Structure formats: C-alpha cells, structure tokens
Coordinates of C-alpha atoms and ligand atoms in Angstrom, one line a residue:
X1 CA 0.0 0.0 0.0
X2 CA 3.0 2.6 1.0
X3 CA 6.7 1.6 0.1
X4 CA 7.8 4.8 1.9
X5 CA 9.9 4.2 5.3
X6 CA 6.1 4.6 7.7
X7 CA 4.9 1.7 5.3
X8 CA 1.6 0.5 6.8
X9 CA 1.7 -2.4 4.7
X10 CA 4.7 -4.4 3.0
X11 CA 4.8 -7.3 0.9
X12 CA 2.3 -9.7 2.5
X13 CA 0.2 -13.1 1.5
X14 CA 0.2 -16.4 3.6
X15 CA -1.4 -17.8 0.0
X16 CA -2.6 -20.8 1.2
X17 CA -2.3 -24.0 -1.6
X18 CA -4.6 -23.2 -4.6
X19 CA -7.9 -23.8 -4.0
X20 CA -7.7 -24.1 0.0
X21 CA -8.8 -20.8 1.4
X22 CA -7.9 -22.5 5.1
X23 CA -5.7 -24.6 7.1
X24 CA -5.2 -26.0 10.5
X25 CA -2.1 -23.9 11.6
X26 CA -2.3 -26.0 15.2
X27 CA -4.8 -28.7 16.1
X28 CA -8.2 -26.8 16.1
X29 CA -6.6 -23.6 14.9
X30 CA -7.7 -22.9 11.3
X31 CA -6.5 -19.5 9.8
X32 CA -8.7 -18.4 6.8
X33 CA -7.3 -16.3 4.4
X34 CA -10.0 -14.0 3.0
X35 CA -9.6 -11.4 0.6
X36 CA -9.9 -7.4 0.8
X37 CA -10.7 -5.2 -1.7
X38 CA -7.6 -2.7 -0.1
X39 CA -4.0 -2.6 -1.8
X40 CA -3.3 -5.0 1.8
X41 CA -4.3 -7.5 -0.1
X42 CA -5.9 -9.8 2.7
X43 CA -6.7 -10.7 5.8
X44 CA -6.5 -13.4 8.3
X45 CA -9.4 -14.8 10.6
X46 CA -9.4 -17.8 12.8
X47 CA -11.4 -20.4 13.0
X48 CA -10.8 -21.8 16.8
X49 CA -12.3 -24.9 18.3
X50 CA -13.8 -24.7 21.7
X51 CA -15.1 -27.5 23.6
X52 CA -18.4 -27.3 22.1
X53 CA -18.2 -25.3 18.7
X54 CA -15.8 -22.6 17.7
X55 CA -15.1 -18.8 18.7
X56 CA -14.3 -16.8 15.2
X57 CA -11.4 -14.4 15.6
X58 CA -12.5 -11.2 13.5
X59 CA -14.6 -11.7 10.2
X60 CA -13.1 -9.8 7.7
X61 CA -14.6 -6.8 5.2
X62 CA -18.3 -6.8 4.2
X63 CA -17.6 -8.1 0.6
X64 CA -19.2 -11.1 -1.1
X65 CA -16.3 -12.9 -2.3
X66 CA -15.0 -12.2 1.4
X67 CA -17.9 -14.1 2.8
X68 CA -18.0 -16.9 0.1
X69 CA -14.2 -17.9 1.3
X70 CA -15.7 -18.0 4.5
X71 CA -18.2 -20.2 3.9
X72 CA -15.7 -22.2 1.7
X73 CA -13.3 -22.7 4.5
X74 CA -16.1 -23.6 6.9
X75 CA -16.8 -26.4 4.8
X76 CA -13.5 -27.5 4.4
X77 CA -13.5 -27.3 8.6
X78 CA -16.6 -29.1 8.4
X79 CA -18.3 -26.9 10.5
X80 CA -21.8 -25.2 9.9
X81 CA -22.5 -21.4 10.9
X82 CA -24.1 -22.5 14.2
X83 CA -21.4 -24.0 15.2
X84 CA -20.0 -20.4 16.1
X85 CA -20.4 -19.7 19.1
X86 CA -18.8 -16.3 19.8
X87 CA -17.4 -13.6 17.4
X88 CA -14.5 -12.4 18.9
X89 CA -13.2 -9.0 17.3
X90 CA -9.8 -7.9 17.9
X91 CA -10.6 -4.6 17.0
X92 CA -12.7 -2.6 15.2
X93 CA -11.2 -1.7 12.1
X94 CA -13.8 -2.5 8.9
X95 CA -11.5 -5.5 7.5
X96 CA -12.0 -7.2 11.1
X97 CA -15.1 -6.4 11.5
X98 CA -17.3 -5.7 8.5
X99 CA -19.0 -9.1 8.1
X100 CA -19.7 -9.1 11.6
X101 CA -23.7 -7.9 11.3
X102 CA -24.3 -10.6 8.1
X103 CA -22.2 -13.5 10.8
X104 CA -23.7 -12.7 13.7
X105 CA -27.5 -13.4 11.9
X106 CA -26.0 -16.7 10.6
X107 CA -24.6 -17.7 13.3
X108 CA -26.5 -16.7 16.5
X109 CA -23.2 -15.8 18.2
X110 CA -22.2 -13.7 20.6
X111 CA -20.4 -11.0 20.2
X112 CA -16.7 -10.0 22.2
X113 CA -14.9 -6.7 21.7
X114 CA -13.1 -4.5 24.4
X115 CA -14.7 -1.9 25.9
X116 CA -12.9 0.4 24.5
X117 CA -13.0 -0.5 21.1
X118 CA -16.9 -0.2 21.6
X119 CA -16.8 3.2 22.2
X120 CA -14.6 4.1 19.5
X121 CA -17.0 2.3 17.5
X122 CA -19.8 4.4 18.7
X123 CA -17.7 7.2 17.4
X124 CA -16.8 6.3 14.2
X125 CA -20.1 5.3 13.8
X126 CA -21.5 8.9 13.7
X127 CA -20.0 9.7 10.8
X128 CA -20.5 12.9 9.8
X129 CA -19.7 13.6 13.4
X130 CA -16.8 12.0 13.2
X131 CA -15.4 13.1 9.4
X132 CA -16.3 16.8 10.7
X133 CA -14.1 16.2 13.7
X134 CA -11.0 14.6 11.1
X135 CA -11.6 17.7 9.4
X136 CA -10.7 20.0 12.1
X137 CA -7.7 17.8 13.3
X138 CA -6.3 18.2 9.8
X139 CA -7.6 21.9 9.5
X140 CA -5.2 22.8 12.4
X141 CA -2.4 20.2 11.6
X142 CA -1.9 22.5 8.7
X143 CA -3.7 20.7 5.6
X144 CA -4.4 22.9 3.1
X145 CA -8.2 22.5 2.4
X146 CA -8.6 21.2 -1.1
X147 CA -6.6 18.1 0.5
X148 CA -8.9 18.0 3.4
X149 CA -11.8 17.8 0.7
X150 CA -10.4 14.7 -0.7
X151 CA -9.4 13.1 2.1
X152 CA -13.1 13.8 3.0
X153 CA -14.6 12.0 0.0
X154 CA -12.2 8.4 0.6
X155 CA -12.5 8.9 4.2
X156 CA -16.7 9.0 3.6
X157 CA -16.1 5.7 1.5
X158 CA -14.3 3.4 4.2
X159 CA -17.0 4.5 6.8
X160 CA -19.6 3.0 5.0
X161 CA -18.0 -0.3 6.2
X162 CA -17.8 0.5 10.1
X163 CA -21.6 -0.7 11.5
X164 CA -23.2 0.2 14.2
X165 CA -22.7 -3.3 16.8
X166 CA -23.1 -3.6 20.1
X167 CA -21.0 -6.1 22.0
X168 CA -22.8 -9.0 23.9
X169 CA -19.6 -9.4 25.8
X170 CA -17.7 -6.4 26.1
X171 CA -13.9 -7.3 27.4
X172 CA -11.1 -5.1 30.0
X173 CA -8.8 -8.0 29.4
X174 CA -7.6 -10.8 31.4
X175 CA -11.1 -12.8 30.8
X176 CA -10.2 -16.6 29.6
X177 CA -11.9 -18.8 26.8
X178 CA -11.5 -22.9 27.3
X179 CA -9.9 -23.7 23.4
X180 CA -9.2 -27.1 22.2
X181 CA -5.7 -25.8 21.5
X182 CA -5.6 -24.6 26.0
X183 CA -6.8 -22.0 27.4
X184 CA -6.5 -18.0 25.7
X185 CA -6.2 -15.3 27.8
X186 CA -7.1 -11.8 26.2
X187 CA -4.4 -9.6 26.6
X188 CA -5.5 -5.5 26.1
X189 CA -3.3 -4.0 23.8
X190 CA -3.8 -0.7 22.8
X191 CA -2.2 1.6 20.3
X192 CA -3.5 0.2 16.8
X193 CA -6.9 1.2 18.2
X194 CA -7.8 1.9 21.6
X195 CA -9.6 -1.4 22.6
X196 CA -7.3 -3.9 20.4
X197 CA -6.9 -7.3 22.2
X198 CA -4.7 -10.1 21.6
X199 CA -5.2 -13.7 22.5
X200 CA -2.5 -15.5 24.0
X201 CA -2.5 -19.1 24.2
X202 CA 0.5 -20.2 27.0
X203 CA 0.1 -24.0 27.0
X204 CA 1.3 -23.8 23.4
X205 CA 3.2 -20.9 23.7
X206 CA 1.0 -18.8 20.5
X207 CA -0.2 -15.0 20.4
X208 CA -3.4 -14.1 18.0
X209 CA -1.8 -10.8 17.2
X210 CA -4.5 -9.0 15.2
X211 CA -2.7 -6.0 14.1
X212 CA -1.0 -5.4 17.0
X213 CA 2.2 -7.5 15.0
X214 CA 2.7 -8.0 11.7
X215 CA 6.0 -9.3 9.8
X216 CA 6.8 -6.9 7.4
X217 CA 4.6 -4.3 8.8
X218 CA 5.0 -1.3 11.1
X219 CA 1.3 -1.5 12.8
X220 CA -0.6 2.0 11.8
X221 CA -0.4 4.2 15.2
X222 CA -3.0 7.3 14.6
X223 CA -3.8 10.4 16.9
X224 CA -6.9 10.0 18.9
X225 CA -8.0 12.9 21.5
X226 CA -7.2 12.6 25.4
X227 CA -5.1 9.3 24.6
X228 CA -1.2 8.6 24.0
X229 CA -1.9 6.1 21.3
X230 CA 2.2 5.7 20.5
X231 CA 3.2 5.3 24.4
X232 CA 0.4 3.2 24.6
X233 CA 1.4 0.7 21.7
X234 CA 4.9 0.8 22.9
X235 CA 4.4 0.0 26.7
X236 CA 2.0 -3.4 25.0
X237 CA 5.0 -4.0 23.3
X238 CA 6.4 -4.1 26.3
X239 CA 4.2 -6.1 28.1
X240 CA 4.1 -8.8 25.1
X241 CA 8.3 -9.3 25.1
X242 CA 7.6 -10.6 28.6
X243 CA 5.7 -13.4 27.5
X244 CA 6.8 -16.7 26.1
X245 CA 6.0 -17.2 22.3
X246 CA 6.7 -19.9 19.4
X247 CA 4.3 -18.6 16.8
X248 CA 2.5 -15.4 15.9
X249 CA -0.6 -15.4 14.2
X250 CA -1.5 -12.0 12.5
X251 CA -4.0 -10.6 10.9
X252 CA -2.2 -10.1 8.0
X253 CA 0.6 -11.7 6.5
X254 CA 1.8 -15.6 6.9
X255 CA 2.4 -16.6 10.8
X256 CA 6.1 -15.9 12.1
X257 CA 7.8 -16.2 15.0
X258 CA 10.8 -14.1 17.0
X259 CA 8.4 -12.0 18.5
X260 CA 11.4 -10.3 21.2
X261 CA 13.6 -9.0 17.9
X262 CA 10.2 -7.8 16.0
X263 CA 9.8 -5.8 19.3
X264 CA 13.0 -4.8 19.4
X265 CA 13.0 -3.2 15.9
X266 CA 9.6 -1.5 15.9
X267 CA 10.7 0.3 19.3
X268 CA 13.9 1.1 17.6
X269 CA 11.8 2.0 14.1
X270 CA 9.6 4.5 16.7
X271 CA 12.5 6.1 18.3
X272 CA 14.6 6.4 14.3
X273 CA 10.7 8.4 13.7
X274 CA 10.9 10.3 17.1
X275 CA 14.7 11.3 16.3
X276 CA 13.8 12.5 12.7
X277 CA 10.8 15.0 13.9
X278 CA 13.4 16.3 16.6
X279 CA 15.5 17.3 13.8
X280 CA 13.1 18.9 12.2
X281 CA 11.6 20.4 14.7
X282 CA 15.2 22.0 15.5
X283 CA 15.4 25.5 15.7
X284 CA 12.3 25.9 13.6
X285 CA 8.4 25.4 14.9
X286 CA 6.3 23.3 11.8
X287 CA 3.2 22.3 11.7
X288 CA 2.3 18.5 11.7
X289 CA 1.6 18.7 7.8
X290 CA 5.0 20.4 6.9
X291 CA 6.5 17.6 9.2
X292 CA 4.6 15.0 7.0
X293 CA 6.0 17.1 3.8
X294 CA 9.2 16.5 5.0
X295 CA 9.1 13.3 6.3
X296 CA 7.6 11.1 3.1
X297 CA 9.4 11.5 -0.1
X298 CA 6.6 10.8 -2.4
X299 CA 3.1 12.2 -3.1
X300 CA 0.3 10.5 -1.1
X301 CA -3.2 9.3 -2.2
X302 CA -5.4 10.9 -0.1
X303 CA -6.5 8.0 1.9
X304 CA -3.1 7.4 3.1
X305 CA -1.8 11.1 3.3
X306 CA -4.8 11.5 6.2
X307 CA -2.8 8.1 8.0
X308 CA 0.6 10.3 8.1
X309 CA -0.9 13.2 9.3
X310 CA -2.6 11.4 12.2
X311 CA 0.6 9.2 12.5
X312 CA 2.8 12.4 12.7
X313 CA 0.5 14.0 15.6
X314 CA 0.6 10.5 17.4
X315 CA 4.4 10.8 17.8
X316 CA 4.2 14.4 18.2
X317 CA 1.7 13.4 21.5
X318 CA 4.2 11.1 22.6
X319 CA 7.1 13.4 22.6
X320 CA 5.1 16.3 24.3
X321 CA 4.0 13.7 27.1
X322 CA 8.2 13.1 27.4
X323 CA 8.4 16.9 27.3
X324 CA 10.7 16.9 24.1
X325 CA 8.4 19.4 22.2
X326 CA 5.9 21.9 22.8
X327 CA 2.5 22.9 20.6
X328 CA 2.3 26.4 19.7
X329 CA -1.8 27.1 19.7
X330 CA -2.8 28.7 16.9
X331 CA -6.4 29.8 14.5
X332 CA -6.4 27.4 13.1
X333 CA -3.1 25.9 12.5
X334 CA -1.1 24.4 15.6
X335 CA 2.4 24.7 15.3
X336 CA 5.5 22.6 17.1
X337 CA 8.3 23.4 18.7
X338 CA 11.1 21.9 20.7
X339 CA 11.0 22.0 24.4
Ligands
ZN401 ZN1 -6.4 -2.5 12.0
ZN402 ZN1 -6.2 -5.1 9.8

C-alpha cells in the first residue's frame, strides 16, 4: 500500500495451496485467508475450536467474495455457521469487523470486543460527526483545504463499512476462553486502536496478534483525543516481550515467529521516527503537515496522506507527554516546537 519508510503495509500473502482458502495452523486452529478489496491484499481470521463449537477471531470486510471464502473454508473445517459460538473482534477496524452484522445473523453468536473498542465504534459510527471532527484535526495540523476535501470523500467511503454493533460481551482484558488448542487469555493492547486485544494461548506458547504484529509491517499508530496512542502501543509492546511465544498469528501476512527481535526493531523503528521530527523540529516550529512534507518522499493518495498526518501527531503526542516538544496554539493551524 505505502513503500515509503512509515509503510503501513509491505509485501504480505500467507497464499494458502490453490484452491484451499484455510488450514489448520495447530490442532483446532484454522487460519482463513479471505480477501480485501484494499492494496493490503488480505486478511487473516481464525477459525478456533472450543469445547463445544468454535469462537471466530475477526470476520473480515463486508464483501461477497469475502464471505464466500468464508463459507468455503467452513466447509473444508466441516463446520456449519451455528457451530460459532462467539465472534470475537480484535478490533474494530472494517477488515476485522465488516461481516460481523451478516455473521452474527448466521450464526447466533455472541459477540466479544473490548470496551474500548466499543466506544470508539460508537464514534466512528457517527459519521458525519466523526469526518467533521478529522476535518478539524487536519484543518489545524496544517492541511491545506482542497486536501482535506479529498481526504473527505475516501474517508466517507471506508465508513460505509464501520456498523453500528453492540457487543454482547464487552472485554477489560484478562477474561479466559477454554480452546481445544488450551486456554487464551485476552491480553488488552492498545495503540493500533484503543480497545485492540490479543489472544494469548500459554500452553502452546501462540499469540493471535491481530494487528498489534505484523511481519513486514509497522502497525498503523494514529492520533486519537485525550489518549497517548504511540506510548500506549509501545508500553504493550512491552508487556508482550515478557511473555513466552513460538508462533504469531497476524492478521495479515503468513504466521512468524521471534516475537522479542520484532519488538526490538519497531521500538527502535519508533525512536529512528521520534529522532527525525526532533530534527526537524530544530530550531524551527512546523506544523504536523510540513513535518509530513518532509518526512515522506513521495506524493500521497489521499486515503493514506490523512494516515501520516494522524501518524505524525501520534508521535508528536508522545514526545510532548516526554516533554521533548511543545505545541504552539494557533487559528487554526497548531504549530510545534522543541521543548
Ligand atoms: Zn487495524
Ligand atoms: Zn487489519
């Protein structure tokens, strides 16, 4: 989607053998590959046995041929839509959790998300609310506003995939679901939004990642209000390089493993980002959109232009909170200095 150096997406596809749309990555475990009609490519939910039925991990973007290699990989499981028993989103992005509403009439299940993830979706929900809002962020982050128009009319066309759910089980973390494959523990990670979860599965030593991890893939960290959505990813990050894990299983891209190193250079990938705005920032106050100017070498689409501006101010958050720069209020445009 971006080859520039804050790619949100990289070279990705866990194809799965032609014609098989799903396979059992560990007994009970079946990762579904279904497709997305985004440059990502496509995305990953899994199919998990319980002791009676299955728990779905995210359900991937409201598309037809999305849900036909759902169904398709069901059958090739051998299991029928009411053998779902819960829905389980790991956040509330509209490739995780588009087919939800079309699922959760299939299947009678009930549906997980954190609770803050809930609320954000409450939010993004309201669109015109919530595109008015973007508008001001970018307004006084300094984009000029025939860009802001633009980025108006993708923005308008990815909200028509967020739906208005409410959770039957709404999650804080720490709550544990009985698997065939042992026991998962959800583990609250924000950052990536501010109710992602992981699952993490200690008997065999596996983390459901969601976005929170991806191989080739610096996880998108956007601006949200009140929140430190970069400090917040980077303490999970944290908390995950405790624990012990053999294999990730993202959202997108095949599973890998060395979680500690992937840790280890997203940190360091953070702090290279943190440096560079410094720099700029040096002797000179910018707004965040010169910063993006400056920091991407090539000319953004404006889907992906309103991801760096909302990336920039995320990292421009976390270094106020460290008091390494200051904002500079402004009508409308809010400059940055260094502290
Ligand atoms: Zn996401
Ligand atoms: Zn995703």
């Amino acid at each position: 989607m971006m080859a520039t150096k804050f790619s949100l997406v990289g070279g990705l596809s866990p194809k799965n053998p032609a014609g098989d749309g799903c396979r059992e990555v560990l007994p009970g475990v079946h990762l579904v590959e279904l497709p997305l009609p985004l440059t990502l490519g496509s995305i990953n939910v899994y199919l998990v046995r319980l002791a009676d039925g299955y728990v779905l991990i995210d359900c991937g973007m409201d598309t037809e041929a999305s849900f036909q290699a759902l169904a398709r990989a069901m059958e090739a499981a051998r299991a029928g839509w009411r053998d779902i028993h819960e829905i389980l989103l790991t956040h509330v992005h509209p490739d995780h959790m588009g087919l939800a509403p079309r699922l959760l009439e299939l299947t009678g299940a009930r549906l997980s998300m954190h609770a803050h993830d809930a609320e954000y979706l409450r939010d993004l929900t309201q669109t015109e609310r919530h595109l008015a809002w973007a508008d001001g962020v970018m307004r006084e982050a300094g984009v000029p506003g025939e860009i802001i128009a633009k980025i108006r009319g993708s923005s308008s066309e990815i909200h028509k995939h967020f739906h208005n759910l409410k959770p039957d089980r709404v999650l804080q973390g720490g709550e544990k679901i009985a698997a065939a494959v042992g026991e998962l523990e959800v583990l609250w990670t924000p950052g990536h939004s501010p109710g992602h979860v992981c699952l993490y599965g200690r008997e065999r030593r596996v983390l459901f990642a969601g976005d929170q991890m991806l191989e080739h893939i610096s996880p998108n960290i956007g601006w949200l209000p009140d929140r430190d959505p970069l400090g917040e990813f980077l303490d999970s990050l944290r908390d995950l390089e405790r624990l012990e894990v053999e294999l990730i299983l993202p959202s997108h891209g095949a599973p890998f493993s060395g979680h500690r190193e992937w840790i280890r250079k997203t940190i360091a990938h953070h702090a290279e980002r943190c440096a560079r705005i410094l720099a700029l920032l040096d002797g000179a106050s910018r707004s965040a959109a010169e910063v993006v100017d400056e920091l991407w070498e090539r000319t953004l689409t404006p889907f992906h232009y309103r991801f760096a501006v909302f990336k920039v101010l995320a990292h421009l958050e976390y270094l106020e909170r460290q008091g390494k720069v200051a904002h500079i209020a402004g009508d409308p445009i809010v400059r940055w200095r260094m502290t």
